[in-house]
Amino acid sequence: MNDLTRQGLAALKNNNRAEAERLLRAAVAADERDLAAWAGLSLVLPTAAEQRYCLEKLLALDPDNAFARNRPPALAQPATTSARPVAPAAEAPTSPAGPDHQPTATPGDEPAAAPPAADMPAITPLREPNPVRRVTFAFVRRLFAPAYLPAALVWLAMLLMATAGVFTLVGQAPAYWLNHSQAHSGEQVIDQLLVAGPWLFLAAWLGYTLLVGLLLTLLNRNLALLLWTGLSFFHLRHNIIWTFCAFGRALRQPFTTACGSPWLLLSLLGVAVLGLVLAGALFRPAQPRPSRRLHAGRLAAVAWSLLLVAMLASASQPPRQGWAPLTIENVPPGRIYGQIAYDTERDLAILFGGADAYLTGGHWQTMQDTWIWDGQVWQQANPAQQPPGRAKHAMVYDERRGVVVLFGGIGPGSSYLTDTWEWDGQAWQRMTPDIAPPARCCHQLIFDPQRQKVVLYGGLNEPTGVFFNDAWEWDGQNWQPIPLTGSPLAAGFGLVYDSQQNRALAYVPGGASATWVWQQDQWSPLALSPVPVSRTDLSMVYDRNTGQTLLFGGFIPEGIRHDTWLFDGTAWQELQTPLFPSGRWGQVMFYDETRGRFLLFGGFDGENYLNDMWELALPQTANNP
């Protein structure tokens, strides 16, 4: 209501009819859709024709206007200009003295004379409403006119939509619940909501479901049926496909076999189901009271809703076994080709070196930092003296002497190193042996409990093009070569010592066999199947408590590996875990005696030098109680 209308109605209330008429005329001239102004004019205009015109305008603008319908204008007698509305003329009562003795009328009781027609203000005819608007308003009214969609269909559509939302969340990879950026649904908008978080996604999906339910409730049945059919078919098809694929994965069927081909069949199934539901809902005879089928449907809906809640709760739980990321503060910077050794006496892991960039000219930007892991946190050590920065070196803990031994690697400017260093838990010390192995990278160090010495094997000197298959032992003072027979050339390989079978175990890429054992100075290949795909720059570590060896990641020309393999002393087995680190190579891995877990740190994924940490809890087995 504008100011002119408000002032005009106030003047009418105060019986100032002339002022009310002036203001209300101005109001309808300014806004011809002002219902209150038209209603006021119907009360103040003097003629029945003008009053009727105002009421007709009201009905044209608002066909259901109660004021216009319940107050037809006085067509038989024009309104007067009296301050009070003049009541319709009624037959005067007869005096008891007879008709000749009627009460004498006083001047004040005489009705005011009607003004001449020439003095009567004429109402200005106004244009009819815009026909486009009239058609639009009529269309909108029909949108929400009866009859409406059955409530059972509305609830069914909402249940299908809620199911699709829960299936979208439950279908996310387990890593999503720990890192929301791992979301994937195939739809950009849904992916953006998933990345924002599962609870925000659920809130948005709930709002979407309620909005659709409100529209299906308010819209005319014909239009609501079109909307119901499209949305219900879309979500039912999604739910059927998800269920079909989930069963396929549970039965270990390949994806293309489980859910990659039967889209047409599942779509036809969805159409058939919707057709049966529509036929039952729209052509079912009216029931005087709820049927047993209706009660059963409500119970089924409640049971299904509870099942959805249980599925969501189960999916959001972190896995109890397999790989899991660790959230650690103050982690070392990301790197590739660092090395780590586990001090079994102090239960500490010592990390040194690596590279965090590959510079123009083919040189690694090497790192010269020492970090200590105590099972809970990282702490950087700042000894007075440290080895020169390097990558692709080797480190191991000497269990007899209680020190960490480091040898070789690639230093600044791609220099190949042949120096030996030891870490005693407090400081680094450079050793000065009389004899040392040739400079190399990509070799391995192990501690041999039978020899009670550190043993070096393999490696590469790229400038000279030499791949090594030699072995050396370190006694704390000097290096001595170890005569071997049948030893394979090895660089960028994995090597551990199996203390339960008293032999060294190697994974050597290339050749007819990748799995080798070294026992009594004799190398022998093992004919095994299956075996991990041949790769370089992998990580391999041994758990002396269970006798199991773990292999992860590595590089092959076709791509970066993220598979996990376990060797129990006789055979390789690939571990299928819900979560796993991203594909990478050049990472470090060790067995943490404090946590009783395999731990992984860093590496390179083809784009980033990583500094994330993961731990692996093995399934409960006879070898892993």
CSV table of C-alpha atoms in Angstrom, one decimal, residues 15-462:
chain,number,residue,atom,x,y,z
A,15,ASN,CA,-15.7,11.1,6.6
A,16,ASN,CA,-13.7,13.5,4.4
A,17,ARG,CA,-15.1,12.0,1.2
A,18,ALA,CA,-13.9,14.7,-1.2
A,19,GLU,CA,-10.3,14.4,0.0
A,20,ALA,CA,-10.5,10.6,0.0
A,21,GLU,CA,-11.8,10.5,-3.6
A,22,ARG,CA,-9.0,12.9,-4.7
A,23,LEU,CA,-6.3,10.8,-3.1
A,24,LEU,CA,-7.6,7.4,-4.1
A,25,ARG,CA,-8.0,8.6,-7.7
A,26,ALA,CA,-4.4,9.6,-7.7
A,27,ALA,CA,-3.4,6.3,-6.2
A,28,VAL,CA,-5.0,4.2,-8.9
A,29,ALA,CA,-3.6,6.5,-11.6
A,30,ALA,CA,-0.1,5.9,-10.1
A,31,ASP,CA,-0.7,2.1,-9.8
A,32,GLU,CA,-3.6,0.5,-11.5
A,33,ARG,CA,-3.1,-2.7,-9.6
A,34,ASP,CA,-3.6,-1.1,-6.2
A,35,LEU,CA,-6.4,-3.3,-4.8
A,36,ALA,CA,-6.9,-1.2,-1.6
A,37,ALA,CA,-7.3,2.0,-3.7
A,38,TRP,CA,-10.0,0.4,-5.9
A,39,ALA,CA,-11.8,-0.9,-2.8
A,40,GLY,CA,-11.7,2.6,-1.2
A,41,LEU,CA,-13.0,4.2,-4.4
A,42,SER,CA,-15.9,1.8,-4.5
A,43,LEU,CA,-17.0,3.2,-1.2
A,44,VAL,CA,-16.5,6.9,-1.9
A,45,LEU,CA,-17.7,7.4,-5.5
A,46,PRO,CA,-21.2,8.8,-5.8
A,47,THR,CA,-22.8,6.7,-8.5
A,48,ALA,CA,-23.6,3.0,-8.7
A,49,ALA,CA,-22.1,2.7,-12.1
A,50,GLU,CA,-18.8,4.1,-10.8
A,51,GLN,CA,-19.0,1.8,-7.8
A,52,ARG,CA,-19.7,-1.2,-10.0
A,53,TYR,CA,-16.7,-0.3,-12.2
A,54,CYS,CA,-14.4,-0.2,-9.2
A,55,LEU,CA,-15.6,-3.6,-8.0
A,56,GLU,CA,-15.2,-5.1,-11.5
A,57,LYS,CA,-11.6,-3.8,-11.5
A,58,LEU,CA,-11.1,-5.5,-8.2
A,59,LEU,CA,-12.4,-8.8,-9.5
A,60,ALA,CA,-10.3,-8.5,-12.7
A,61,LEU,CA,-7.2,-8.1,-10.7
A,62,ASP,CA,-8.2,-10.6,-8.0
A,63,PRO,CA,-11.0,-13.0,-8.9
A,64,ASP,CA,-11.2,-14.3,-5.4
A,65,ASN,CA,-11.4,-10.9,-3.7
A,66,ALA,CA,-13.8,-11.3,-0.8
A,67,PHE,CA,-14.6,-7.6,-0.5
A,68,ALA,CA,-15.7,-7.3,-4.2
A,69,ARG,CA,-17.7,-10.5,-4.1
A,70,ASN,CA,-19.6,-9.8,-0.8
A,71,ARG,CA,-20.4,-6.1,-1.5
A,72,PRO,CA,-22.4,-5.5,-4.7
A,73,PRO,CA,-22.9,-1.8,-5.5
A,74,ALA,CA,-26.2,-0.1,-4.8
A,75,LEU,CA,-27.5,0.1,-8.4
A,76,ALA,CA,-30.9,1.4,-7.6
A,77,GLN,CA,-30.0,4.6,-5.8
A,78,PRO,CA,-26.9,6.7,-6.2
A,79,ALA,CA,-24.8,7.6,-3.2
A,80,THR,CA,-25.3,11.0,-1.6
A,81,THR,CA,-22.7,13.5,-0.7
A,82,SER,CA,-23.7,13.5,2.9
A,83,ALA,CA,-21.0,13.0,5.5
A,84,ARG,CA,-22.8,9.7,6.4
A,85,PRO,CA,-23.9,7.1,3.9
A,86,VAL,CA,-27.6,7.4,3.4
A,87,ALA,CA,-29.5,4.4,4.3
A,88,PRO,CA,-32.0,3.0,1.8
A,89,ALA,CA,-35.4,4.7,2.0
A,90,ALA,CA,-37.8,2.9,4.3
A,91,GLU,CA,-41.6,3.4,4.9
A,92,ALA,CA,-42.2,6.0,7.7
A,93,PRO,CA,-44.0,4.7,10.8
A,94,THR,CA,-47.6,6.0,11.3
A,95,SER,CA,-48.3,8.3,14.2
A,96,PRO,CA,-50.8,7.1,16.8
A,97,ALA,CA,-52.8,10.2,16.0
A,98,GLY,CA,-53.3,9.1,12.4
A,99,PRO,CA,-51.8,10.1,9.1
A,100,ASP,CA,-52.8,13.7,9.6
A,101,HIS,CA,-50.6,14.0,12.7
A,102,GLN,CA,-47.1,12.9,11.4
A,103,PRO,CA,-44.1,14.3,13.2
A,104,THR,CA,-42.8,17.5,11.8
A,105,ALA,CA,-39.4,17.2,10.2
A,106,THR,CA,-36.8,19.7,11.2
A,107,PRO,CA,-34.3,21.2,8.7
A,108,GLY,CA,-31.5,19.3,10.1
A,109,ASP,CA,-33.2,16.0,9.4
A,110,GLU,CA,-33.7,16.7,5.7
A,111,PRO,CA,-31.4,14.6,3.5
A,112,ALA,CA,-28.9,16.5,1.5
A,113,ALA,CA,-29.8,17.0,-2.1
A,114,ALA,CA,-28.0,15.0,-4.7
A,115,PRO,CA,-25.6,17.2,-6.7
A,116,PRO,CA,-26.4,17.9,-10.3
A,117,ALA,CA,-25.1,15.4,-12.8
A,118,ALA,CA,-22.9,18.1,-14.3
A,119,ASP,CA,-21.2,18.6,-10.9
A,120,MET,CA,-20.6,14.9,-10.3
A,121,PRO,CA,-16.9,13.9,-10.7
A,122,ALA,CA,-16.5,11.3,-13.4
A,123,ILE,CA,-14.0,8.5,-12.9
A,124,THR,CA,-11.3,8.3,-15.5
A,125,PRO,CA,-11.5,5.0,-17.3
A,126,LEU,CA,-8.3,3.0,-16.9
A,127,ARG,CA,-6.6,0.5,-19.3
A,128,GLU,CA,-7.4,-3.2,-18.9
A,129,PRO,CA,-4.4,-5.2,-17.4
A,130,ASN,CA,-1.7,-6.3,-19.8
A,131,PRO,CA,-2.9,-9.4,-21.6
A,132,VAL,CA,0.5,-11.1,-21.2
A,133,ARG,CA,0.3,-10.5,-17.5
A,134,ARG,CA,-3.3,-11.8,-17.4
A,135,VAL,CA,-2.3,-15.0,-19.2
A,136,THR,CA,0.7,-15.4,-17.0
A,137,PHE,CA,-1.3,-15.0,-13.8
A,138,ALA,CA,-3.9,-17.4,-15.1
A,139,PHE,CA,-1.2,-20.0,-16.0
A,140,VAL,CA,0.4,-19.6,-12.5
A,141,ARG,CA,-3.0,-20.1,-10.9
A,142,ARG,CA,-3.5,-23.3,-12.9
A,143,LEU,CA,-0.1,-24.6,-11.8
A,144,PHE,CA,-1.2,-24.8,-8.2
A,145,ALA,CA,-4.9,-25.7,-8.8
A,146,PRO,CA,-6.3,-29.1,-7.6
A,147,ALA,CA,-6.1,-32.0,-8.1
A,148,TYR,CA,-2.7,-32.9,-6.5
A,149,LEU,CA,-0.3,-35.8,-6.6
A,150,PRO,CA,-0.9,-38.6,-4.1
A,151,ALA,CA,1.1,-38.2,-1.0
A,152,ALA,CA,2.5,-41.7,-1.3
A,153,LEU,CA,4.2,-40.8,-4.6
A,154,VAL,CA,5.7,-37.6,-3.1
A,155,TRP,CA,7.2,-39.6,-0.2
A,156,LEU,CA,8.5,-42.3,-2.6
A,157,ALA,CA,10.3,-39.6,-4.7
A,158,MET,CA,11.9,-38.1,-1.6
A,159,LEU,CA,13.0,-41.5,-0.4
A,160,LEU,CA,14.6,-42.2,-3.8
A,161,MET,CA,16.4,-38.9,-3.7
A,162,ALA,CA,17.6,-39.4,-0.1
A,163,THR,CA,18.9,-42.9,-1.2
A,164,ALA,CA,20.8,-41.4,-4.1
A,165,GLY,CA,22.5,-38.9,-1.8
A,166,VAL,CA,23.5,-41.5,0.7
A,167,PHE,CA,24.7,-43.9,-2.1
A,168,THR,CA,26.8,-41.0,-3.4
A,169,LEU,CA,28.6,-40.6,-0.1
A,170,VAL,CA,28.9,-44.3,0.7
A,171,GLY,CA,30.3,-44.9,-2.8
A,172,GLN,CA,33.3,-42.5,-2.2
A,173,ALA,CA,36.7,-44.1,-1.8
A,174,PRO,CA,37.6,-44.6,1.9
A,175,ALA,CA,40.3,-42.0,1.5
A,176,TYR,CA,37.6,-39.4,1.0
A,177,TRP,CA,36.6,-39.5,4.7
A,178,LEU,CA,40.2,-38.6,5.6
A,179,ASN,CA,40.8,-36.2,2.7
A,180,HIS,CA,37.8,-34.6,1.2
A,181,SER,CA,39.7,-33.5,-1.9
A,182,GLN,CA,39.6,-37.2,-3.0
A,183,ALA,CA,35.9,-36.8,-3.8
A,184,HIS,CA,34.7,-38.2,-7.1
A,185,SER,CA,31.2,-38.6,-8.5
A,186,GLY,CA,31.4,-37.7,-12.1
A,187,GLU,CA,29.4,-34.5,-11.7
A,188,GLN,CA,31.2,-31.2,-11.2
A,189,VAL,CA,28.6,-29.6,-8.9
A,190,ILE,CA,28.3,-32.7,-6.7
A,191,ASP,CA,32.1,-33.0,-6.6
A,192,GLN,CA,32.3,-29.4,-5.3
A,193,LEU,CA,29.8,-30.1,-2.6
A,194,LEU,CA,31.6,-33.3,-1.6
A,195,VAL,CA,35.0,-31.5,-1.4
A,196,ALA,CA,33.4,-29.0,1.0
A,197,GLY,CA,32.7,-31.9,3.4
A,198,PRO,CA,30.3,-34.8,3.8
A,199,TRP,CA,28.0,-33.0,6.3
A,200,LEU,CA,27.7,-29.9,4.1
A,201,PHE,CA,26.9,-32.2,1.2
A,202,LEU,CA,24.2,-34.0,3.2
A,203,ALA,CA,22.7,-30.6,4.3
A,204,ALA,CA,22.6,-29.4,0.7
A,205,TRP,CA,21.1,-32.7,-0.5
A,206,LEU,CA,18.5,-32.6,2.2
A,207,GLY,CA,17.5,-29.1,1.2
A,208,TYR,CA,17.2,-30.3,-2.4
A,209,THR,CA,15.0,-33.2,-1.4
A,210,LEU,CA,12.7,-31.0,0.7
A,211,LEU,CA,12.4,-28.4,-2.1
A,212,VAL,CA,11.4,-31.1,-4.6
A,213,GLY,CA,8.9,-32.6,-2.1
A,214,LEU,CA,7.3,-29.2,-1.6
A,215,LEU,CA,7.0,-28.6,-5.3
A,216,LEU,CA,5.4,-32.1,-5.8
A,217,THR,CA,2.9,-31.3,-3.0
A,218,LEU,CA,1.9,-27.8,-4.3
A,219,LEU,CA,1.9,-28.3,-8.1
A,220,ASN,CA,-1.1,-29.4,-10.1
A,221,ARG,CA,-1.1,-33.2,-10.5
A,222,ASN,CA,-0.3,-33.1,-14.2
A,223,LEU,CA,2.8,-31.0,-13.8
A,224,ALA,CA,3.8,-32.7,-10.6
A,225,LEU,CA,3.6,-36.0,-12.4
A,226,LEU,CA,6.0,-34.9,-15.1
A,227,LEU,CA,8.5,-33.7,-12.5
A,228,TRP,CA,8.0,-36.8,-10.4
A,229,THR,CA,8.6,-39.1,-13.4
A,230,GLY,CA,11.8,-37.4,-14.5
A,231,LEU,CA,13.4,-37.2,-11.1
A,232,SER,CA,12.3,-40.6,-9.9
A,233,PHE,CA,13.6,-42.3,-13.0
A,234,PHE,CA,16.9,-40.5,-12.8
A,235,HIS,CA,17.5,-41.3,-9.1
A,236,LEU,CA,16.1,-44.9,-9.3
A,237,ARG,CA,18.4,-45.6,-12.2
A,238,HIS,CA,21.4,-44.2,-10.2
A,239,ASN,CA,20.4,-46.4,-7.2
A,240,ILE,CA,20.0,-49.6,-9.2
A,241,ILE,CA,23.4,-49.1,-11.0
A,242,TRP,CA,25.1,-48.3,-7.7
A,243,THR,CA,23.7,-51.5,-6.1
A,244,PHE,CA,24.6,-53.6,-9.1
A,245,CYS,CA,28.2,-52.3,-9.1
A,246,ALA,CA,28.5,-52.7,-5.4
A,247,PHE,CA,27.6,-56.4,-5.6
A,248,GLY,CA,30.0,-56.8,-8.5
A,249,ARG,CA,32.8,-55.4,-6.5
A,250,ALA,CA,31.9,-57.5,-3.5
A,251,LEU,CA,32.1,-60.6,-5.7
A,252,ARG,CA,35.5,-59.4,-7.1
A,253,GLN,CA,34.2,-58.9,-10.6
A,254,PRO,CA,36.1,-56.5,-12.9
A,255,PHE,CA,34.5,-53.1,-13.1
A,256,THR,CA,33.6,-53.4,-16.8
A,257,THR,CA,31.9,-56.7,-16.2
A,258,ALA,CA,30.2,-55.6,-12.9
A,259,CYS,CA,28.8,-52.3,-13.9
A,260,GLY,CA,30.3,-51.0,-17.1
A,261,SER,CA,27.9,-52.3,-19.7
A,262,PRO,CA,24.3,-52.9,-18.7
A,263,TRP,CA,23.1,-49.3,-18.7
A,264,LEU,CA,20.2,-49.9,-21.1
A,265,LEU,CA,19.0,-53.0,-19.2
A,266,LEU,CA,19.0,-51.1,-15.9
A,267,SER,CA,17.3,-48.1,-17.5
A,268,LEU,CA,14.5,-50.4,-18.8
A,269,LEU,CA,14.2,-51.9,-15.3
A,270,GLY,CA,13.8,-48.5,-13.8
A,271,VAL,CA,11.1,-47.6,-16.3
A,272,ALA,CA,9.2,-50.8,-15.5
A,273,VAL,CA,9.4,-50.2,-11.7
A,274,LEU,CA,8.2,-46.6,-12.1
A,275,GLY,CA,5.3,-47.8,-14.3
A,276,LEU,CA,4.1,-50.3,-11.7
A,277,VAL,CA,4.3,-47.7,-8.9
A,278,LEU,CA,2.4,-45.1,-11.0
A,279,ALA,CA,-0.3,-47.6,-11.9
A,280,GLY,CA,-0.7,-48.7,-8.3
A,281,ALA,CA,-0.9,-45.1,-7.0
A,282,LEU,CA,-3.0,-43.4,-9.6
A,283,PHE,CA,-5.6,-46.1,-10.4
A,284,ARG,CA,-6.0,-47.6,-7.0
A,285,PRO,CA,-9.6,-47.3,-5.8
A,286,ALA,CA,-10.1,-45.0,-2.8
A,287,GLN,CA,-9.8,-46.7,0.6
A,288,PRO,CA,-12.1,-45.6,3.4
A,289,ARG,CA,-9.2,-46.3,5.8
A,290,PRO,CA,-5.5,-47.1,5.4
A,291,SER,CA,-4.9,-50.5,3.9
A,292,ARG,CA,-2.5,-53.1,5.1
A,293,ARG,CA,-0.4,-52.5,2.1
A,294,LEU,CA,-0.1,-48.8,3.1
A,295,HIS,CA,1.0,-49.8,6.6
A,296,ALA,CA,3.5,-52.2,5.1
A,297,GLY,CA,4.9,-49.5,2.8
A,298,ARG,CA,5.4,-47.1,5.7
A,299,LEU,CA,7.2,-49.8,7.7
A,300,ALA,CA,9.4,-50.6,4.7
A,301,ALA,CA,10.2,-46.8,4.3
A,302,VAL,CA,11.2,-46.5,7.9
A,303,ALA,CA,13.3,-49.7,7.8
A,304,TRP,CA,15.0,-48.5,4.6
A,305,SER,CA,15.8,-45.1,6.1
A,306,LEU,CA,17.4,-46.7,9.1
A,307,LEU,CA,19.5,-48.9,6.8
A,308,LEU,CA,20.7,-45.8,5.0
A,309,VAL,CA,21.7,-44.2,8.3
A,310,ALA,CA,23.6,-47.4,9.2
A,311,MET,CA,25.4,-47.5,5.8
A,312,LEU,CA,26.4,-43.9,6.2
A,313,ALA,CA,27.7,-44.5,9.7
A,314,SER,CA,29.7,-47.5,8.6
A,315,ALA,CA,31.3,-45.8,5.6
A,316,SER,CA,32.4,-42.8,7.7
A,317,GLN,CA,34.4,-45.0,10.1
A,318,PRO,CA,38.2,-45.1,9.5
A,319,PRO,CA,39.6,-48.5,8.4
A,320,ARG,CA,41.0,-50.7,11.2
A,321,GLN,CA,43.6,-52.3,9.0
A,322,GLY,CA,45.5,-51.4,5.9
A,323,TRP,CA,47.1,-48.0,5.0
A,324,ALA,CA,46.1,-44.9,6.9
A,325,PRO,CA,47.5,-41.4,6.7
A,326,LEU,CA,49.1,-39.9,9.8
A,327,THR,CA,48.5,-36.2,10.7
A,328,ILE,CA,51.8,-35.1,12.2
A,329,GLU,CA,53.0,-31.6,13.0
A,330,ASN,CA,56.4,-30.3,12.1
A,331,VAL,CA,57.1,-32.9,9.4
A,332,PRO,CA,60.4,-32.7,7.4
A,333,PRO,CA,60.2,-30.9,4.0
A,334,GLY,CA,59.1,-33.0,1.0
A,335,ARG,CA,61.8,-34.9,-0.8
A,336,ILE,CA,62.8,-37.8,-3.0
A,337,TYR,CA,65.7,-40.2,-2.6
A,338,GLY,CA,66.2,-39.5,1.1
A,339,GLN,CA,67.3,-42.4,3.3
A,340,ILE,CA,66.2,-43.6,6.7
A,341,ALA,CA,67.6,-46.1,9.3
A,342,TYR,CA,65.8,-47.5,12.3
A,343,ASP,CA,67.8,-47.5,15.6
A,344,THR,CA,66.4,-50.6,17.3
A,345,GLU,CA,68.2,-49.9,20.6
A,346,ARG,CA,66.8,-46.4,21.0
A,347,ASP,CA,63.6,-47.0,19.0
A,348,LEU,CA,64.3,-44.0,16.8
A,349,ALA,CA,64.3,-43.5,13.0
A,350,ILE,CA,67.0,-41.3,11.6
A,351,LEU,CA,66.3,-39.5,8.3
A,352,PHE,CA,69.0,-37.8,6.3
A,353,GLY,CA,69.3,-36.1,2.9
A,354,GLY,CA,67.4,-36.4,-0.3
A,355,ALA,CA,66.5,-33.9,-3.0
A,356,ASP,CA,63.7,-31.4,-3.5
A,357,ALA,CA,64.2,-30.2,-7.0
A,358,TYR,CA,65.8,-31.3,-10.3
A,359,LEU,CA,67.8,-28.3,-11.6
A,360,THR,CA,68.6,-27.2,-15.2
A,361,GLY,CA,71.6,-29.1,-16.4
A,362,GLY,CA,70.5,-32.4,-14.9
A,363,HIS,CA,71.6,-31.8,-11.3
A,364,TRP,CA,69.6,-32.6,-8.1
A,365,GLN,CA,69.1,-29.9,-5.5
A,366,THR,CA,70.3,-32.0,-2.6
A,367,MET,CA,69.3,-31.6,1.1
A,368,GLN,CA,71.6,-31.7,4.1
A,369,ASP,CA,69.3,-32.2,7.1
A,370,THR,CA,68.9,-34.8,9.9
A,371,TRP,CA,65.6,-35.6,11.4
A,372,ILE,CA,64.6,-38.0,14.2
A,373,TRP,CA,61.3,-39.8,14.5
A,374,ASP,CA,60.4,-41.2,18.0
A,375,GLY,CA,57.2,-42.9,17.1
A,376,GLN,CA,55.0,-39.8,17.6
A,377,VAL,CA,56.7,-36.7,16.4
A,378,TRP,CA,59.6,-35.5,14.2
A,379,GLN,CA,62.4,-33.4,15.6
A,380,GLN,CA,65.2,-31.9,13.5
A,381,ALA,CA,68.7,-32.5,14.8
A,382,ASN,CA,71.3,-29.7,14.5
A,383,PRO,CA,74.7,-31.4,15.0
A,384,ALA,CA,77.8,-29.3,14.6
A,385,GLN,CA,78.9,-31.5,11.7
A,386,GLN,CA,76.8,-33.2,9.0
A,387,PRO,CA,77.6,-35.1,5.8
A,388,PRO,CA,77.4,-33.1,2.6
A,389,GLY,CA,73.9,-32.9,1.1
A,390,ARG,CA,73.2,-35.9,-1.1
A,391,ALA,CA,70.5,-38.1,-2.6
A,392,LYS,CA,70.3,-41.8,-3.6
A,393,HIS,CA,72.7,-42.8,-0.8
A,394,ALA,CA,72.2,-45.7,1.6
A,395,MET,CA,71.9,-46.0,5.4
A,396,VAL,CA,71.5,-48.8,7.9
A,397,TYR,CA,71.7,-49.4,11.7
A,398,ASP,CA,74.7,-51.4,12.9
A,399,GLU,CA,73.2,-53.5,15.7
A,400,ARG,CA,76.6,-54.6,17.0
A,401,ARG,CA,78.1,-51.2,17.3
A,402,GLY,CA,75.0,-49.1,17.9
A,403,VAL,CA,75.5,-46.6,15.2
A,404,VAL,CA,73.9,-45.6,11.9
A,405,VAL,CA,76.2,-46.1,8.9
A,406,LEU,CA,75.9,-43.9,5.7
A,407,PHE,CA,77.7,-44.5,2.4
A,408,GLY,CA,77.9,-42.8,-1.0
A,409,GLY,CA,75.2,-41.2,-3.1
A,410,ILE,CA,75.0,-38.2,-5.4
A,411,GLY,CA,76.2,-34.9,-4.0
A,412,PRO,CA,75.9,-31.3,-5.2
A,413,GLY,CA,76.7,-30.9,-8.9
A,414,SER,CA,76.0,-34.5,-9.6
A,415,SER,CA,79.2,-35.6,-7.9
A,416,TYR,CA,79.3,-39.3,-7.0
A,417,LEU,CA,80.4,-39.9,-3.5
A,418,THR,CA,82.5,-42.6,-1.8
A,419,ASP,CA,82.5,-41.3,1.8
A,420,THR,CA,81.4,-43.1,4.9
A,421,TRP,CA,79.7,-41.5,7.9
A,422,GLU,CA,78.3,-42.7,11.2
A,423,TRP,CA,75.7,-41.3,13.5
A,424,ASP,CA,76.0,-42.3,17.2
A,425,GLY,CA,72.7,-40.7,18.4
A,426,GLN,CA,74.2,-37.3,19.0
A,427,ALA,CA,76.6,-36.4,16.2
A,428,TRP,CA,77.8,-37.3,12.8
A,429,GLN,CA,81.4,-38.5,12.4
A,430,ARG,CA,83.2,-39.0,9.1
A,431,MET,CA,85.1,-42.3,8.9
A,432,THR,CA,88.4,-42.6,7.1
A,433,PRO,CA,88.8,-46.2,5.9
A,434,ASP,CA,91.9,-47.2,4.1
A,435,ILE,CA,89.8,-49.1,1.5
A,436,ALA,CA,86.3,-48.0,0.3
A,437,PRO,CA,84.0,-49.2,-2.4
A,438,PRO,CA,83.9,-47.2,-5.7
A,439,ALA,CA,81.7,-44.1,-5.8
A,440,ARG,CA,78.1,-45.0,-6.6
A,441,CYS,CA,74.4,-44.3,-6.0
A,442,CYS,CA,71.3,-46.4,-5.9
A,443,HIS,CA,72.9,-49.1,-3.8
A,444,GLN,CA,71.7,-50.8,-0.5
A,445,LEU,CA,73.1,-51.4,3.0
A,446,ILE,CA,71.9,-54.2,5.3
A,447,PHE,CA,73.2,-55.5,8.7
A,448,ASP,CA,74.1,-59.2,8.5
A,449,PRO,CA,73.7,-60.8,12.0
A,450,GLN,CA,75.8,-63.8,11.0
A,451,ARG,CA,78.7,-61.6,9.9
A,452,GLN,CA,77.9,-59.1,12.6
A,453,LYS,CA,78.8,-56.4,10.0
A,454,VAL,CA,77.2,-53.9,7.7
A,455,VAL,CA,77.0,-55.2,4.1
A,456,LEU,CA,76.8,-53.1,0.9
A,457,TYR,CA,75.5,-54.4,-2.4
A,458,GLY,CA,75.0,-53.1,-5.9
A,459,GLY,CA,74.6,-49.6,-7.2
A,460,LEU,CA,75.3,-47.4,-10.2
A,461,ASN,CA,77.9,-44.9,-11.4
A,462,GLU,CA,76.1,-43.1,-14.2
